[in-house]
CSV table of C-alpha atoms in Angstrom, one decimal:
chain,number,residue,atom,x,y,z
A,1,MET,CA,6.2,8.3,16.5
A,2,ARG,CA,5.3,11.6,14.8
A,3,GLU,CA,5.1,15.3,15.5
A,4,PRO,CA,1.9,16.3,17.3
A,5,LEU,CA,-0.4,18.7,15.4
A,6,SER,CA,-2.2,21.9,16.3
A,7,VAL,CA,-5.0,22.9,14.0
A,8,VAL,CA,-5.6,26.7,14.0
A,9,VAL,CA,-8.8,28.4,12.8
A,10,THR,CA,-9.8,32.1,12.9
A,11,THR,CA,-13.6,32.7,13.0
A,12,TYR,CA,-16.3,35.4,12.9
A,13,ASN,CA,-19.9,34.3,12.6
A,14,SER,CA,-18.7,31.1,11.0
A,15,ALA,CA,-21.5,28.8,12.3
A,16,ASP,CA,-22.6,27.8,8.8
A,17,THR,CA,-19.3,26.1,7.9
A,18,LEU,CA,-17.4,25.6,11.2
A,19,GLU,CA,-19.1,22.3,11.9
A,20,ALA,CA,-17.6,20.8,8.7
A,21,CYS,CA,-14.3,22.4,9.3
A,22,LEU,CA,-13.7,21.2,12.8
A,23,GLY,CA,-15.3,17.8,12.2
A,24,SER,CA,-12.7,17.2,9.4
A,25,VAL,CA,-9.8,17.5,11.9
A,26,ALA,CA,-11.2,15.8,14.9
A,27,TRP,CA,-8.1,13.5,14.9
A,28,ALA,CA,-5.7,16.3,15.7
A,29,GLU,CA,-4.1,16.6,19.1
A,30,ASP,CA,-4.9,20.3,19.5
A,31,ILE,CA,-7.5,22.6,18.0
A,32,VAL,CA,-7.3,26.3,18.4
A,33,VAL,CA,-10.2,28.7,17.5
A,34,LEU,CA,-9.5,32.4,17.7
A,35,ASP,CA,-12.8,34.3,17.4
A,36,SER,CA,-13.3,38.0,16.8
A,37,GLY,CA,-16.7,38.6,18.4
A,38,SER,CA,-19.1,36.2,16.8
A,39,THR,CA,-22.8,36.6,17.6
A,40,ASP,CA,-24.0,33.3,16.2
A,41,ALA,CA,-23.3,29.7,17.3
A,42,THR,CA,-19.6,29.8,16.4
A,43,ALA,CA,-18.4,29.6,20.0
A,44,ALA,CA,-20.8,26.7,20.9
A,45,ILE,CA,-19.7,24.7,17.9
A,46,ALA,CA,-16.0,25.3,18.7
A,47,ARG,CA,-16.5,24.1,22.3
A,48,ARG,CA,-18.5,21.1,21.2
A,49,HIS,CA,-15.6,19.9,19.1
A,50,GLY,CA,-13.2,20.3,22.0
A,51,ALA,CA,-11.4,23.3,20.6
A,52,ARG,CA,-9.5,25.8,22.8
A,53,LEU,CA,-11.6,29.0,22.2
A,54,HIS,CA,-9.9,32.4,22.5
A,55,GLU,CA,-11.2,35.8,21.6
A,56,GLN,CA,-9.7,39.1,20.4
A,57,PRO,CA,-10.8,42.0,18.3
A,58,PHE,CA,-10.1,41.5,14.6
A,59,ALA,CA,-6.6,42.8,13.9
A,60,GLY,CA,-6.6,42.3,10.1
A,61,TYR,CA,-6.5,39.0,8.2
A,62,SER,CA,-2.7,38.4,8.5
A,63,ALA,CA,-2.3,39.6,12.1
A,64,GLN,CA,-5.3,37.7,13.3
A,65,LYS,CA,-4.0,34.4,11.8
A,66,GLN,CA,-0.6,35.0,13.2
A,67,ALA,CA,-2.1,35.6,16.7
A,68,ALA,CA,-4.0,32.3,16.3
A,69,ILE,CA,-0.8,30.5,15.3
A,70,ASP,CA,1.0,31.8,18.3
A,71,LEU,CA,-1.6,30.1,20.5
A,72,ALA,CA,-0.8,26.7,19.2
A,73,ARG,CA,0.6,24.2,21.7
A,74,HIS,CA,2.6,22.3,19.2
A,75,ARG,CA,5.4,23.1,16.7
A,76,TRP,CA,3.6,21.8,13.7
A,77,VAL,CA,0.5,23.7,12.7
A,78,LEU,CA,-2.3,23.1,10.2
A,79,LEU,CA,-3.9,26.4,9.3
A,80,LEU,CA,-7.5,26.4,8.0
A,81,ASP,CA,-10.0,29.0,7.2
A,82,SER,CA,-13.4,28.5,8.9
A,83,ASP,CA,-15.0,27.9,5.5
A,84,GLU,CA,-12.6,25.1,4.6
A,85,ALA,CA,-12.7,21.4,5.4
A,86,LEU,CA,-10.3,18.4,4.8
A,87,PRO,CA,-11.6,15.3,3.1
A,88,PRO,CA,-12.4,12.2,5.2
A,89,ASP,CA,-9.1,10.5,4.3
A,90,ALA,CA,-6.9,13.4,5.2
A,91,ALA,CA,-5.5,12.1,8.5
A,92,ALA,CA,-3.2,9.5,6.9
A,93,PRO,CA,-1.2,11.8,4.6
A,94,VAL,CA,-0.9,14.5,7.1
A,95,GLN,CA,0.2,12.2,9.9
A,96,SER,CA,2.6,10.4,7.5
A,97,ALA,CA,4.2,13.8,6.6
A,98,LEU,CA,4.7,14.5,10.3
A,99,GLU,CA,6.5,11.2,11.1
A,100,SER,CA,9.8,12.6,9.8
A,101,PRO,CA,9.1,16.0,8.1
A,102,ALA,CA,11.4,16.6,5.2
A,103,CYS,CA,10.3,20.2,4.7
A,104,ALA,CA,9.6,23.2,6.7
A,105,GLY,CA,6.1,23.5,5.2
A,106,TYR,CA,3.7,21.7,2.9
A,107,GLU,CA,1.2,23.0,0.4
A,108,LEU,CA,-2.3,21.6,0.1
A,109,TRP,CA,-4.5,21.8,-3.0
A,110,ARG,CA,-7.8,23.5,-2.8
A,111,ARG,CA,-11.0,23.2,-4.8
A,112,GLU,CA,-13.6,26.0,-4.8
A,113,TRP,CA,-17.3,26.1,-4.5
A,114,VAL,CA,-18.6,28.3,-7.3
A,115,PHE,CA,-22.1,29.6,-6.4
A,116,TRP,CA,-24.1,26.4,-6.9
A,117,ARG,CA,-21.5,23.8,-7.8
A,118,TRP,CA,-17.9,22.7,-7.3
A,119,GLN,CA,-15.4,23.8,-9.8
A,120,SER,CA,-14.7,21.3,-12.5
A,121,PRO,CA,-12.3,18.5,-11.5
A,122,ARG,CA,-10.4,19.4,-14.7
A,123,ALA,CA,-9.9,23.0,-13.8
A,124,ARG,CA,-6.6,24.1,-12.2
A,125,LEU,CA,-6.6,23.9,-8.4
A,126,ASN,CA,-4.9,26.6,-6.3
A,127,HIS,CA,-2.4,25.4,-3.7
A,128,TYR,CA,-1.3,27.1,-0.4
A,129,VAL,CA,1.1,26.4,2.4
A,130,ARG,CA,-1.1,25.2,5.2
A,131,LEU,CA,0.9,22.6,7.1
A,132,PHE,CA,4.1,24.0,8.5
A,133,ASP,CA,6.7,24.3,11.3
A,134,ARG,CA,5.7,27.5,13.1
A,135,GLU,CA,9.2,28.0,14.3
A,136,ARG,CA,10.2,28.5,10.6
A,137,ALA,CA,7.2,30.3,9.3
A,138,ARG,CA,5.1,33.5,9.7
A,139,MET,CA,2.2,35.1,8.0
A,140,SER,CA,3.2,37.5,5.2
A,141,GLY,CA,1.6,40.7,6.8
A,142,HIS,CA,-0.4,41.6,3.7
A,143,SER,CA,-3.8,43.2,4.1
A,144,VAL,CA,-5.5,40.7,1.8
A,145,HIS,CA,-4.3,37.5,0.1
A,146,GLU,CA,-2.2,36.8,3.2
A,147,ALA,CA,0.0,33.8,3.0
A,148,VAL,CA,2.3,31.6,5.1
A,149,GLU,CA,6.0,32.4,4.4
A,150,VAL,CA,8.3,29.6,5.2
A,151,ASP,CA,12.0,29.7,5.9
A,152,GLY,CA,13.0,26.4,4.4
A,153,PRO,CA,12.0,23.9,1.7
A,154,VAL,CA,8.3,23.5,0.9
A,155,GLY,CA,6.7,20.3,-0.3
A,156,LYS,CA,3.2,19.3,-1.6
A,157,LEU,CA,0.8,16.9,0.0
A,158,ASP,CA,-1.5,14.9,-2.3
A,159,LEU,CA,-4.5,16.3,-0.5
A,160,VAL,CA,-7.3,18.5,-1.7
A,161,LEU,CA,-9.3,20.6,0.9
A,162,ASP,CA,-12.7,22.0,0.2
A,163,HIS,CA,-13.3,25.8,0.2
A,164,PHE,CA,-16.9,26.7,0.5
A,165,GLY,CA,-16.3,30.5,0.2
A,166,GLU,CA,-19.3,32.7,-0.5
A,167,PRO,CA,-22.6,30.9,-1.1
A,168,ASP,CA,-23.9,33.3,-3.8
A,169,ILE,CA,-23.1,36.0,-6.3
A,170,ALA,CA,-24.0,38.9,-3.9
A,171,GLY,CA,-21.6,37.5,-1.3
A,172,ARG,CA,-18.8,37.2,-3.9
A,173,VAL,CA,-19.4,40.8,-5.1
A,174,ASP,CA,-19.4,42.1,-1.5
A,175,LYS,CA,-16.1,40.4,-0.9
A,176,ALA,CA,-14.6,41.9,-4.1
A,177,ASN,CA,-15.6,45.3,-2.9
A,178,ARG,CA,-14.1,44.8,0.6
A,179,TYR,CA,-10.9,43.2,-0.6
A,180,SER,CA,-10.3,45.8,-3.4
A,181,THR,CA,-10.5,48.6,-0.8
A,182,LEU,CA,-7.9,46.9,1.4
A,183,GLN,CA,-5.7,46.1,-1.6
A,184,ALA,CA,-5.9,49.6,-2.9
A,185,ASN,CA,-5.0,51.0,0.5
A,186,GLU,CA,-2.0,48.7,0.6
A,187,ASP,CA,-0.9,49.5,-3.0
A,188,ALA,CA,-1.2,53.2,-2.3
A,189,ARG,CA,2.1,52.9,-0.3
A,190,ARG,CA,3.8,51.7,-3.4
A,191,GLN,CA,4.4,53.4,-6.8
A,192,HIS,CA,2.5,51.7,-9.5
A,193,ALA,CA,3.8,52.6,-13.0
A,194,ARG,CA,1.3,53.0,-15.8
A,195,LEU,CA,-1.7,52.9,-13.6
A,196,GLY,CA,-4.0,54.0,-16.4
A,197,TRP,CA,-2.9,51.0,-18.5
A,198,ARG,CA,-3.5,48.7,-15.6
A,199,LEU,CA,-7.0,50.2,-15.1
A,200,VAL,CA,-8.0,49.7,-18.7
A,201,ALA,CA,-6.3,46.4,-19.6
A,202,TYR,CA,-5.8,44.3,-16.4
A,203,PRO,CA,-9.5,43.5,-15.8
A,204,THR,CA,-9.6,41.8,-19.2
A,205,ILE,CA,-6.4,40.0,-18.5
A,206,ALA,CA,-7.7,38.8,-15.1
A,207,PHE,CA,-10.8,37.5,-16.7
A,208,LEU,CA,-9.0,35.5,-19.4
A,209,ARG,CA,-6.5,34.1,-16.9
A,210,TYR,CA,-9.3,33.0,-14.6
A,211,TYR,CA,-11.7,31.8,-17.2
A,212,LEU,CA,-9.4,30.2,-19.8
A,213,LEU,CA,-6.0,29.5,-18.3
A,214,ARG,CA,-7.3,28.2,-15.0
A,215,GLY,CA,-10.1,26.3,-16.7
A,216,HIS,CA,-13.2,27.7,-15.1
A,217,TRP,CA,-14.9,27.7,-18.4
A,218,ARG,CA,-15.5,24.0,-17.7
A,219,ALA,CA,-18.0,25.1,-14.9
A,220,GLY,CA,-20.5,26.6,-17.3
A,221,TRP,CA,-22.3,29.8,-16.3
A,222,ALA,CA,-21.0,29.5,-12.8
A,223,GLY,CA,-17.4,29.7,-14.0
A,224,PHE,CA,-18.2,32.5,-16.4
A,225,ILE,CA,-19.9,34.6,-13.7
A,226,ALA,CA,-17.1,33.9,-11.2
A,227,ALA,CA,-14.5,35.1,-13.8
A,228,ARG,CA,-16.5,38.3,-14.4
A,229,VAL,CA,-16.6,39.0,-10.7
A,230,HIS,CA,-12.8,38.3,-10.5
A,231,ALA,CA,-12.3,40.8,-13.3
A,232,PHE,CA,-14.5,43.3,-11.5
A,233,TYR,CA,-12.3,42.9,-8.4
A,234,ALA,CA,-9.2,43.8,-10.5
A,235,PHE,CA,-11.0,46.8,-12.0
A,236,LEU,CA,-12.1,48.0,-8.5
A,237,LYS,CA,-8.6,47.7,-7.1
A,238,TYR,CA,-7.0,49.9,-9.7
A,239,ALA,CA,-10.0,52.3,-9.9
A,240,LYS,CA,-9.8,52.9,-6.1
A,241,LEU,CA,-6.1,53.3,-6.3
A,242,HIS,CA,-6.6,56.0,-9.0
A,243,GLU,CA,-9.3,57.6,-6.9
A,244,SER,CA,-7.0,57.9,-3.9
A,245,ARG,CA,-4.3,59.5,-6.0
A,246,VAL,CA,-6.7,62.1,-7.5
A,247,ARG,CA,-8.0,63.0,-4.0
A,248,SER,CA,-4.6,63.4,-2.5
A,249,ALA,CA,-3.3,65.6,-5.3
A,250,PRO,CA,-2.6,69.3,-4.4
A,251,GLY,CA,-5.7,71.4,-5.0
A,252,ALA,CA,-8.1,68.4,-5.2
A,253,VAL,CA,-11.8,69.3,-4.9
A,254,ARG,CA,-13.4,67.6,-1.9
A,255,HIS,CA,-17.0,66.2,-1.8
A,256,PRO,CA,-18.9,67.8,1.1
A,257,ARG,CA,-19.0,64.4,3.0
A,258,GLN,CA,-15.2,64.2,2.8
A,259,ARG,CA,-14.4,67.6,4.3
């Protein structure tokens, strides 16, 4: 006997990757897809995989995922992005963990698709809480980089999920632009000391951390370009935060389109 499992996925025009995502969890007792107005084949794919399809306008990354979690039928939830998929042998370790859960949540490792190749197997993998008791967990509420916050011990499963992410450089840059705006808007509510120092130095620190410490230099030019885009995201975040402070200062001059 084990705890039954609900798999929860949020979608928007996710047809390119949703087939792989839902196919990788076909063994789960309950699959929930919360869509935010897709115009492609997302809904048809979800129905074909037996998912319970719900729709609501996009409420923000964290709130949308929490709404999807609240639709789950079972206490234990596996939260996936629509561009993620579990490996073929994932059922056994997940089901084993649910036989007598020793933790309130479990982290899974994640490998990243980097433009035209997978990250090097020797690069450092990220890990995130994705399997959890929803009665002891909630989404963090952050505008971006939202995470599951668990009230209780957290373990790790020896399981690596695949993250397809953006298929090309243009998509990665577009995401950096969108996310940096959301992050800057969130950071504007906090006081950041030495913003000028962060604007000048942190992009280089972000590049070195991503490229050297996390080992993406092992992926050749793909890893170098990804690290540069990551540094660009860090630069944009602090540049937009600086811009918002300048514009909100007393006596600030307004551009005609902002009046």
